[in-house]
Tab-separated table of C-alpha atoms and ligand atoms in Angstrom:
chain	number	residue	atom	x	y	z
A	1	MET	CA	-33.334	12.266	-1.893
A	2	ALA	CA	-30.202	14.025	-0.768
A	3	LYS	CA	-27.313	11.756	0.200
A	4	ALA	CA	-26.496	12.062	4.042
A	5	GLU	CA	-23.416	13.801	4.745
A	6	PRO	CA	-20.768	11.718	6.558
A	7	LEU	CA	-20.486	11.902	10.153
A	8	ARG	CA	-17.767	14.480	11.234
A	9	VAL	CA	-15.538	12.904	13.825
A	10	ALA	CA	-13.375	14.721	16.351
A	11	VAL	CA	-10.685	12.853	18.016
A	12	LEU	CA	-9.183	14.561	21.261
A	13	GLY	CA	-5.579	13.636	21.825
A	14	ALA	CA	-3.067	12.238	19.583
A	15	GLY	CA	-1.719	9.391	21.818
A	16	PRO	CA	-1.685	5.820	20.638
A	17	VAL	CA	-5.459	5.316	20.869
A	18	GLY	CA	-6.371	8.590	19.361
A	19	LEU	CA	-4.276	8.194	16.423
A	20	GLU	CA	-5.572	4.499	15.897
A	21	ALA	CA	-9.215	5.830	16.356
A	22	ALA	CA	-8.539	8.558	13.653
A	23	LEU	CA	-7.159	6.029	11.297
A	24	TYR	CA	-10.278	3.802	11.941
A	25	ALA	CA	-12.387	6.714	11.181
A	26	ARG	CA	-10.608	7.415	7.920
A	27	ALA	CA	-10.706	3.837	6.985
A	28	CYS	CA	-14.562	4.086	7.280
A	29	GLY	CA	-14.660	7.009	5.076
A	30	LEU	CA	-15.424	9.605	7.668
A	31	PRO	CA	-13.814	12.959	7.933
A	32	VAL	CA	-11.612	13.371	11.065
A	33	ALA	CA	-10.107	16.194	13.026
A	34	VAL	CA	-7.669	15.274	15.533
A	35	TYR	CA	-6.828	17.864	18.317
A	36	GLU	CA	-3.711	17.468	20.235
A	37	ARG	CA	-2.597	20.131	22.763
A	38	GLY	CA	1.013	19.212	22.811
A	39	GLN	CA	3.042	17.006	20.389
A	40	VAL	CA	2.075	13.592	18.921
A	41	GLY	CA	2.367	11.008	21.704
A	42	ASP	CA	3.016	13.680	24.298
A	43	HIS	CA	2.148	11.635	27.333
A	44	LEU	CA	4.583	8.921	26.188
A	45	LEU	CA	7.467	11.230	25.768
A	46	ARG	CA	7.175	12.268	29.340
A	47	TRP	CA	8.469	8.772	30.259
A	48	GLY	CA	9.982	8.078	26.979
A	49	HIS	CA	13.186	6.920	28.531
A	50	ALA	CA	11.459	3.627	29.811
A	51	ARG	CA	11.143	0.521	27.786
A	52	LEU	CA	7.833	-0.813	27.131
A	53	PHE	CA	6.536	-4.240	28.496
A	54	THR	CA	4.788	-5.008	25.382
A	55	PRO	CA	6.520	-5.930	22.134
A	56	PHE	CA	5.880	-3.787	19.201
A	57	GLY	CA	3.413	-6.182	17.711
A	58	TRP	CA	1.055	-5.722	20.586
A	59	ASN	CA	1.063	-1.981	20.209
A	60	ALA	CA	0.582	-1.520	16.489
A	61	SER	CA	-2.772	-2.270	14.730
A	62	PRO	CA	-3.279	-3.850	11.281
A	63	LEU	CA	-4.579	-0.454	9.983
A	64	GLY	CA	-1.551	1.414	11.360
A	65	LEU	CA	1.060	-0.845	9.909
A	66	ARG	CA	-0.828	-0.938	6.410
A	67	ALA	CA	-0.695	2.757	6.388
A	68	LEU	CA	2.927	2.996	7.033
A	69	LEU	CA	3.767	0.079	4.579
A	70	ARG	CA	2.208	2.170	1.931
A	71	GLU	CA	4.767	4.679	2.224
A	72	ARG	CA	7.917	2.960	3.372
A	73	PRO	CA	9.653	-0.564	3.187
A	74	ALA	CA	8.944	-3.028	5.830
A	75	ARG	CA	12.792	-2.987	6.975
A	76	ASP	CA	12.000	0.690	8.125
A	77	LEU	CA	9.480	-0.583	10.849
A	78	PRO	CA	10.364	-2.392	14.113
A	79	ALA	CA	9.918	-6.123	14.152
A	80	GLU	CA	6.789	-7.566	16.001
A	81	ALA	CA	8.819	-8.789	18.829
A	82	ASP	CA	10.960	-5.621	19.314
A	83	ILE	CA	10.586	-4.119	22.747
A	84	LEU	CA	11.125	-0.369	22.433
A	85	THR	CA	11.199	2.458	24.805
A	86	GLY	CA	8.251	4.907	24.829
A	87	ARG	CA	10.160	7.504	22.813
A	88	GLN	CA	11.420	4.997	20.345
A	89	PHE	CA	7.638	3.609	19.720
A	90	ARG	CA	6.384	7.263	19.477
A	91	ASP	CA	9.003	8.165	16.784
A	92	ALA	CA	9.032	4.826	14.737
A	93	TYR	CA	5.168	4.526	14.724
A	94	LEU	CA	3.078	7.286	16.156
A	95	VAL	CA	4.710	10.235	14.590
A	96	ARG	CA	5.018	8.459	11.391
A	97	LEU	CA	1.248	7.590	11.427
A	98	ALA	CA	0.288	11.229	12.177
A	99	GLU	CA	2.566	12.300	9.181
A	100	SER	CA	1.028	9.594	7.013
A	101	GLU	CA	-1.152	10.335	4.088
A	102	ALA	CA	-4.028	9.040	5.708
A	103	LEU	CA	-3.796	11.431	8.680
A	104	LEU	CA	-1.645	14.302	7.831
A	105	GLU	CA	-4.412	16.675	6.928
A	106	SER	CA	-6.423	15.746	9.962
A	107	MET	CA	-3.939	16.807	12.484
A	108	HIS	CA	-4.230	19.853	14.680
A	109	LEU	CA	-1.322	19.924	16.686
A	110	GLY	CA	-0.991	22.520	19.502
A	111	TRP	CA	-4.868	22.741	19.683
A	112	GLU	CA	-6.201	22.009	22.988
A	113	VAL	CA	-9.818	21.143	23.461
A	114	LEU	CA	-11.156	23.037	26.285
A	115	HIS	CA	-14.860	22.120	26.567
A	116	VAL	CA	-17.287	19.965	24.906
A	117	GLY	CA	-21.047	20.586	24.727
A	118	ARG	CA	-24.120	19.858	22.811
A	119	PRO	CA	-27.011	22.191	22.084
A	120	ALA	CA	-30.485	20.695	23.058
A	121	ALA	CA	-32.518	19.185	20.283
A	122	ALA	CA	-35.183	21.441	18.721
A	123	LYS	CA	-37.800	18.594	19.067
A	124	LYS	CA	-37.079	16.982	22.347
A	125	ALA	CA	-39.173	13.930	21.550
A	126	ASP	CA	-37.217	12.928	18.473
A	127	PRO	CA	-34.214	10.909	19.276
A	128	ASP	CA	-32.945	11.372	15.852
A	129	ASP	CA	-32.965	15.242	15.930
A	130	ARG	CA	-29.347	15.601	17.483
A	131	ARG	CA	-27.281	18.761	17.059
A	132	PRO	CA	-23.688	18.569	16.558
A	133	PHE	CA	-21.316	18.751	19.477
A	134	ARG	CA	-19.779	22.230	19.812
A	135	LEU	CA	-16.115	22.115	20.819
A	136	LEU	CA	-14.245	25.299	22.392
A	137	VAL	CA	-10.740	24.811	21.027
A	138	ARG	CA	-7.656	26.921	21.755
A	139	GLY	CA	-4.855	27.040	19.177
A	140	PRO	CA	-1.139	27.534	19.478
A	141	ASN	CA	-1.281	31.214	19.534
A	142	GLY	CA	-4.001	31.318	22.197
A	143	ALA	CA	-6.778	32.062	19.970
A	144	GLU	CA	-10.086	30.357	20.859
A	145	ARG	CA	-12.831	29.125	18.276
A	146	ILE	CA	-15.714	26.906	18.174
A	147	ASP	CA	-15.410	23.770	16.068
A	148	GLN	CA	-18.363	21.323	15.349
A	149	ALA	CA	-18.420	17.466	14.934
A	150	ASP	CA	-21.238	14.824	14.983
A	151	VAL	CA	-19.066	12.228	16.877
A	152	VAL	CA	-16.368	12.943	19.615
A	153	LEU	CA	-13.948	10.371	20.653
A	154	ASP	CA	-12.063	11.554	23.878
A	155	CYS	CA	-8.850	10.005	23.900
A	156	THR	CA	-7.058	12.297	26.355
A	157	GLY	CA	-5.612	9.949	28.568
A	158	THR	CA	-4.895	10.260	32.378
A	159	TYR	CA	-1.023	10.764	32.672
A	160	ALA	CA	-1.407	14.642	33.194
A	161	THR	CA	-3.590	14.162	36.318
A	162	PRO	CA	-1.925	12.208	38.777
A	163	ASN	CA	-3.794	10.660	41.771
A	164	ARG	CA	-3.120	12.223	45.291
A	165	LEU	CA	-0.815	11.114	47.841
A	166	GLY	CA	-3.092	11.424	50.906
A	167	ASP	CA	-5.022	8.680	52.492
A	168	GLY	CA	-8.456	8.008	51.039
A	169	GLY	CA	-7.359	9.403	47.665
A	170	ILE	CA	-7.547	12.917	48.785
A	171	PRO	CA	-4.718	15.311	49.085
A	172	ALA	CA	-2.559	15.113	52.266
A	173	VAL	CA	-2.440	18.200	54.480
A	174	GLY	CA	-0.158	20.582	52.579
A	175	GLU	CA	-0.180	18.572	49.459
A	176	ARG	CA	-1.875	21.124	47.316
A	177	ALA	CA	0.637	23.973	48.114
A	178	ALA	CA	3.592	21.467	47.721
A	179	ARG	CA	2.416	20.181	44.295
A	180	PRO	CA	4.480	22.218	42.129
A	181	HIS	CA	7.565	21.088	43.917
A	182	LEU	CA	6.440	17.357	43.983
A	183	SER	CA	7.371	15.028	41.016
A	184	PHE	CA	4.688	12.561	39.788
A	185	GLY	CA	4.774	9.530	37.255
A	186	LEU	CA	7.920	7.983	36.011
A	187	GLU	CA	10.892	10.173	36.695
A	188	ASP	CA	13.983	9.748	34.381
A	189	VAL	CA	16.226	9.276	37.607
A	190	LEU	CA	19.120	7.835	35.718
A	191	GLY	CA	19.024	10.177	32.610
A	192	ASP	CA	17.721	13.786	32.551
A	193	ARG	CA	16.676	13.956	36.126
A	194	LYS	CA	20.018	12.543	37.520
A	195	ASP	CA	21.344	15.635	39.078
A	196	HIS	CA	18.072	16.225	40.750
A	197	TYR	CA	18.158	12.888	42.762
A	198	ALA	CA	22.027	12.073	42.919
A	199	GLY	CA	22.999	12.211	46.751
A	200	ARG	CA	19.629	13.248	47.827
A	201	SER	CA	17.117	11.593	50.400
A	202	VAL	CA	13.870	10.661	48.343
A	203	VAL	CA	10.513	9.576	49.398
A	204	LEU	CA	8.853	7.266	46.803
A	205	VAL	CA	5.079	6.600	47.323
A	206	GLY	CA	3.446	3.972	45.188
A	207	ASP	CA	3.105	0.277	44.616
A	208	GLY	CA	2.693	-0.352	41.006
A	209	TYR	CA	5.227	-0.769	38.068
A	210	THR	CA	6.252	2.900	37.891
A	211	ALA	CA	7.061	2.796	41.447
A	212	GLY	CA	8.933	-0.487	40.872
A	213	ALA	CA	10.897	0.861	38.049
A	214	THR	CA	11.756	4.171	40.117
A	215	ILE	CA	13.024	2.216	42.916
A	216	CYS	CA	15.246	-0.022	40.735
A	217	ALA	CA	16.712	3.245	39.287
A	218	LEU	CA	17.228	4.978	42.698
A	219	ALA	CA	19.003	1.976	43.870
A	220	ALA	CA	21.209	1.942	40.753
A	221	LEU	CA	21.801	5.679	41.287
A	222	ALA	CA	22.737	5.097	45.035
A	223	GLU	CA	25.669	2.794	43.866
A	224	ASP	CA	27.429	5.692	42.161
A	225	HIS	CA	26.122	8.229	44.478
A	226	PRO	CA	26.147	6.622	48.113
A	227	ALA	CA	24.580	9.640	49.698
A	228	THR	CA	21.273	8.774	47.881
A	229	TRP	CA	18.849	7.367	50.275
A	230	ALA	CA	15.236	6.267	49.344
A	231	PHE	CA	12.348	5.629	51.573
A	232	TRP	CA	9.749	3.612	49.645
A	233	LEU	CA	6.194	4.017	51.070
A	234	THR	CA	3.500	1.650	49.989
A	235	ARG	CA	-0.178	1.354	51.174
A	236	GLY	CA	-0.471	-2.336	51.018
A	237	PRO	CA	0.547	-5.159	53.546
A	238	ARG	CA	2.571	-6.943	50.965
A	239	GLY	CA	6.039	-7.770	51.914
A	240	GLN	CA	6.389	-8.139	48.086
A	241	PRO	CA	5.142	-4.880	46.877
A	242	LEU	CA	4.605	-5.730	43.276
A	243	PRO	CA	2.033	-8.391	42.208
A	244	ARG	CA	3.709	-11.126	40.098
A	245	LEU	CA	1.399	-12.676	37.695
A	246	PRO	CA	1.704	-16.510	37.289
A	247	ASN	CA	3.356	-17.320	33.776
A	248	ASP	CA	3.094	-13.419	33.005
A	249	PRO	CA	3.355	-13.071	29.172
A	250	LEU	CA	5.060	-9.854	29.474
A	251	LYS	CA	8.563	-10.986	30.509
A	252	GLU	CA	9.840	-7.290	31.008
A	253	ARG	CA	7.097	-6.653	33.369
A	254	ASP	CA	7.796	-9.584	35.373
A	255	ARG	CA	11.512	-9.072	35.398
A	256	LEU	CA	10.926	-5.594	36.779
A	257	ALA	CA	8.300	-6.960	39.319
A	258	ALA	CA	11.010	-9.538	40.617
A	259	LYS	CA	13.811	-7.205	40.917
A	260	ALA	CA	11.934	-4.301	42.727
A	261	ASN	CA	10.547	-6.908	45.159
A	262	SER	CA	13.815	-8.077	45.807
A	263	LEU	CA	15.225	-4.717	46.522
A	264	ALA	CA	12.321	-4.310	48.995
A	265	THR	CA	12.890	-7.445	50.950
A	266	ARG	CA	16.558	-7.009	50.990
A	267	CYS	CA	16.401	-3.148	51.874
A	268	ASP	CA	19.952	-2.698	50.643
A	269	GLY	CA	21.014	-0.323	47.846
A	270	ASN	CA	20.446	2.671	50.494
A	271	LEU	CA	16.789	1.795	50.686
A	272	GLU	CA	14.134	1.587	53.367
A	273	PHE	CA	10.808	-0.193	52.530
A	274	HIS	CA	7.903	0.796	54.585
A	275	PRO	CA	4.656	-1.020	53.572
A	276	GLN	CA	1.241	-0.367	55.223
A	277	THR	CA	2.029	3.242	55.274
A	278	LEU	CA	-0.681	5.848	54.865
A	279	ILE	CA	0.231	9.598	54.199
A	280	ASP	CA	-1.477	12.432	56.130
A	281	GLU	CA	0.820	15.365	55.568
A	282	VAL	CA	3.291	16.460	52.824
A	283	VAL	CA	4.770	19.971	53.629
A	284	CYS	CA	7.034	21.663	51.269
A	285	HIS	CA	9.634	23.965	53.334
A	286	GLY	CA	10.092	25.912	50.285
A	287	PRO	CA	11.714	25.751	46.818
A	288	ASP	CA	14.492	23.199	47.182
A	289	LYS	CA	14.376	23.325	50.984
A	290	GLY	CA	12.803	19.873	51.211
A	291	PHE	CA	9.757	18.341	52.562
A	292	ARG	CA	8.108	16.778	55.777
A	293	VAL	CA	6.210	13.657	54.895
A	294	ALA	CA	4.041	12.260	57.788
A	295	GLY	CA	1.418	9.556	58.420
A	296	ARG	CA	0.906	6.122	59.933
A	297	THR	CA	2.840	2.906	59.406
A	298	ASN	CA	0.574	0.011	60.628
A	299	GLY	CA	-1.366	2.668	62.731
A	300	LYS	CA	2.053	4.220	64.304
A	301	PRO	CA	2.791	7.765	63.715
A	302	VAL	CA	5.713	8.056	61.329
A	303	ALA	CA	7.560	11.150	59.771
A	304	TRP	CA	10.474	11.899	57.255
A	305	GLU	CA	12.359	14.929	56.332
A	306	VAL	CA	13.562	14.386	52.831
A	307	GLU	CA	14.842	16.613	49.897
A	308	ARG	CA	12.573	14.970	47.231
A	309	VAL	CA	9.210	13.440	46.887
A	310	ILE	CA	8.142	11.332	43.971
A	311	GLY	CA	4.459	10.207	43.702
A	312	ALA	CA	4.156	6.877	41.596
A	313	VAL	CA	0.513	6.724	42.490
A	314	GLY	CA	-0.991	6.407	39.126
A	315	SER	CA	-3.405	8.898	37.309
A	316	ARG	CA	-7.082	9.556	37.009
A	317	PRO	CA	-9.566	10.723	34.265
A	318	ASP	CA	-10.234	14.449	34.239
A	319	PRO	CA	-13.973	14.694	33.753
A	320	SER	CA	-13.982	18.357	33.088
A	321	LEU	CA	-14.042	18.233	29.139
A	322	GLY	CA	-17.516	17.132	28.825
A	323	LEU	CA	-18.870	18.172	32.060
A	324	GLY	CA	-22.472	19.341	30.754
A	325	LEU	CA	-23.001	16.205	28.949
A	326	ARG	CA	-25.071	13.115	29.829
A	327	ALA	CA	-23.011	10.048	30.920
A	328	ASP	CA	-24.434	8.168	28.050
A	329	GLU	CA	-24.372	11.173	25.640
A	330	PRO	CA	-24.972	9.416	22.130
A	331	GLY	CA	-21.900	9.842	19.853
A	332	TYR	CA	-19.597	10.861	22.724
A	333	PHE	CA	-16.962	8.125	23.401
A	334	VAL	CA	-14.309	7.988	25.950
A	335	LEU	CA	-11.508	5.587	24.836
A	336	GLY	CA	-8.071	4.708	25.635
A	337	ALA	CA	-6.367	4.824	29.076
A	338	LYS	CA	-9.178	7.558	30.211
A	339	ALA	CA	-11.580	4.600	29.830
A	340	GLY	CA	-9.260	1.944	31.057
A	341	GLY	CA	-8.088	0.742	34.468
A	342	PRO	CA	-4.553	1.121	35.977
A	343	ALA	CA	-3.422	-2.096	33.883
A	344	PHE	CA	-4.574	-0.481	30.533
A	345	LEU	CA	-2.478	-1.560	27.443
A	346	MET	CA	-2.520	-0.011	24.114
A	347	ARG	CA	-4.040	-3.042	22.640
A	348	ASP	CA	-7.003	-2.854	24.871
A	349	GLY	CA	-7.458	0.424	23.203
A	350	LEU	CA	-7.840	-1.182	19.803
A	351	ASP	CA	-10.748	-3.380	21.045
A	352	GLN	CA	-12.516	-0.189	22.395
A	353	ILE	CA	-12.026	1.480	18.908
A	354	ARG	CA	-13.597	-1.519	17.077
A	355	LYS	CA	-16.574	-1.377	19.552
A	356	ALA	CA	-16.976	2.177	19.374
A	357	PHE	CA	-17.075	2.293	15.606
A	358	ALA	CA	-19.597	-0.728	15.615
A	359	ALA	CA	-21.837	1.509	17.711
A	360	ILE	CA	-21.124	4.637	15.538
A	361	LEU	CA	-21.865	2.793	12.275
A	362	GLY	CA	-24.894	0.894	13.777
A	363	ASN	CA	-23.279	-2.442	12.528
A	364	PRO	CA	-21.904	-4.747	15.242
A	365	ARG	CA	-20.124	-6.794	12.522
A	366	VAL	CA	-17.946	-3.964	11.335
A	367	ASP	CA	-14.286	-4.865	12.230
A	368	LEU	CA	-11.608	-3.459	10.187
A	369	TYR	CA	-8.902	-5.169	12.307
A	370	ALA	CA	-10.261	-8.649	11.406
A	371	ASN	CA	-8.167	-9.256	8.244
A	372	LYS	CA	-4.546	-8.514	9.346
A	373	ALA	CA	-3.410	-9.038	5.861
A	374	ALA	CA	-6.091	-7.022	3.732
B	401	FAD	C1	5.225	4.369	32.648
B	401	FAD	C2	4.243	3.699	31.646
B	401	FAD	C3	4.573	2.571	30.907
B	401	FAD	C4	3.617	2.119	30.129
B	401	FAD	N1	3.948	0.875	29.589
B	401	FAD	C5	3.049	0.431	28.645
B	401	FAD	C6	3.407	-0.840	27.884
B	401	FAD	O1	4.594	-1.304	27.859
B	401	FAD	N2	2.563	-1.247	27.104
B	401	FAD	C7	1.250	-0.717	26.951
B	401	FAD	O2	0.269	-1.113	26.079
B	401	FAD	N3	0.970	0.367	27.570
B	401	FAD	C8	1.735	0.723	28.403
B	401	FAD	N4	1.449	2.056	29.207
B	401	FAD	C9	0.095	2.468	29.145
B	401	FAD	C10	0.146	3.379	27.913
B	401	FAD	O3	0.843	4.427	28.118
B	401	FAD	C11	-1.299	3.783	27.438
B	401	FAD	O4	-1.820	2.487	27.109
B	401	FAD	C12	-1.186	4.614	26.326
B	401	FAD	O5	-0.662	5.657	26.277
B	401	FAD	C13	-2.821	5.172	26.288
B	401	FAD	O6	-2.891	5.906	25.125
B	401	FAD	P1	-4.010	6.856	25.067
B	401	FAD	O7	-4.022	7.316	23.651
B	401	FAD	O8	-5.235	6.500	25.635
B	401	FAD	O9	-3.717	8.127	26.046
B	401	FAD	P2	-2.245	9.026	26.181
B	401	FAD	O10	-1.237	8.369	25.528
B	401	FAD	O11	-2.385	9.388	27.574
B	401	FAD	O12	-2.620	10.270	25.130
B	401	FAD	C14	-3.386	11.290	25.498
B	401	FAD	C15	-3.081	12.309	24.612
B	401	FAD	O13	-4.215	13.458	24.871
B	401	FAD	C16	-3.566	14.692	24.850
B	401	FAD	N5	-4.457	15.507	25.276
B	401	FAD	C17	-4.886	15.415	26.787
B	401	FAD	N6	-5.891	16.458	27.029
B	401	FAD	C18	-6.195	17.013	25.978
B	401	FAD	C19	-6.946	18.110	25.417
B	401	FAD	N7	-7.758	18.617	26.277
B	401	FAD	N8	-7.022	18.562	24.080
B	401	FAD	C20	-6.098	17.919	23.255
B	401	FAD	N9	-5.288	17.109	23.710
B	401	FAD	C21	-5.234	16.565	24.778
B	401	FAD	C22	-2.242	14.558	25.458
B	401	FAD	O14	-1.289	15.564	25.264
B	401	FAD	C23	-1.801	13.210	25.012
B	401	FAD	O15	-1.034	13.168	23.909
B	401	FAD	C24	2.328	2.566	30.137
B	401	FAD	C25	2.004	3.734	30.693
B	401	FAD	C26	3.176	4.022	31.602
B	401	FAD	C27	2.590	5.579	32.327
């Protein structure tokens, strides 16, 4: 009898979870192609100036560490307790993984996956008659081609698709036209983007850790540039905008929440805090001509004229990749931040990977992370 061909795995996205998933596939003896439309760890690079909450030991898998230790001495790696910035983590771990012997030949950098589909089975009644997935991919020179895979791991994250500013999660009036002039996510207010914000009036929307980090940076900027003025708008009723977890094991996270909450309650540092504010309108007056942001605070109409708007409102999965596929398409797995909630951490991704491969291999006991020292 002919030996069955190993399943071909396509990993979409070379973020932390995509690379770990690819490594897991290689450790299972499966051929892998990793497609990354930008650079390794592209989304992390966009907020690479910020310090992670989690220590290095939380973010790296046993398989990843082993792959790197095969090629370099342990002293070249960060220590388990080290808190790195996003960029440092990417350079010290993700880039090295992508360049490791285990993954180098699997990497397709600059390749974007545009669509994933699967031809119908020839024998509809036969659940084993599965055709390979067809992937429409576009290379760095813009040329498109079709690739095939038996298993697809969608690890494309969410950072590139921010949530909307308007009440109810829909765009506010004018927001769609204003989008190219708005900023989303974690801006490098004290670094690369300092000139953009120094001495400006800024509306900041959001009540998560990204908003917390941004308000701390804006307050620090205002110390040196007193004309800087920030209006922090949050939906919730909390006088303390950021939740503080009792005995938060992530001290960096707790420190940030405490600092941001204290800024909100004191309202100094050229800052106004407006909780219970819902946004109805975000109108851009033209390139670098400022914005009108209007809505309701506690039900009462409010409006601001400002020079900058930052949406730190989280991000959402883009469902367009596998649009034609069934929700439970066998062999198609959504992993990483795209399958996690707003509090998703990289190490949650390792758990997703373990479970996905147990399903792919049809053996719930498979766990290549079980033996750290192996
Ligand atoms: C400000 C901030 C701070 C954070 N701090 C922490 C922390 O301290 N600890 C922690 O554990 N987590 C933290 N997180 C969460 C962490 O970023 C995520 O857990 C992690 O990046 C998720 O990895 P991922 O591989 O699922 O997705 P991503 O890192 O988002 O990677 C997705 C990759 O897919 C690529 N891609 C997207 N679409 C396509 C396509 N169509 N074709 C090909 N490639 C594509 C992207 O370019 C990107 O490289 C933080 C997040 C933010 C925003």
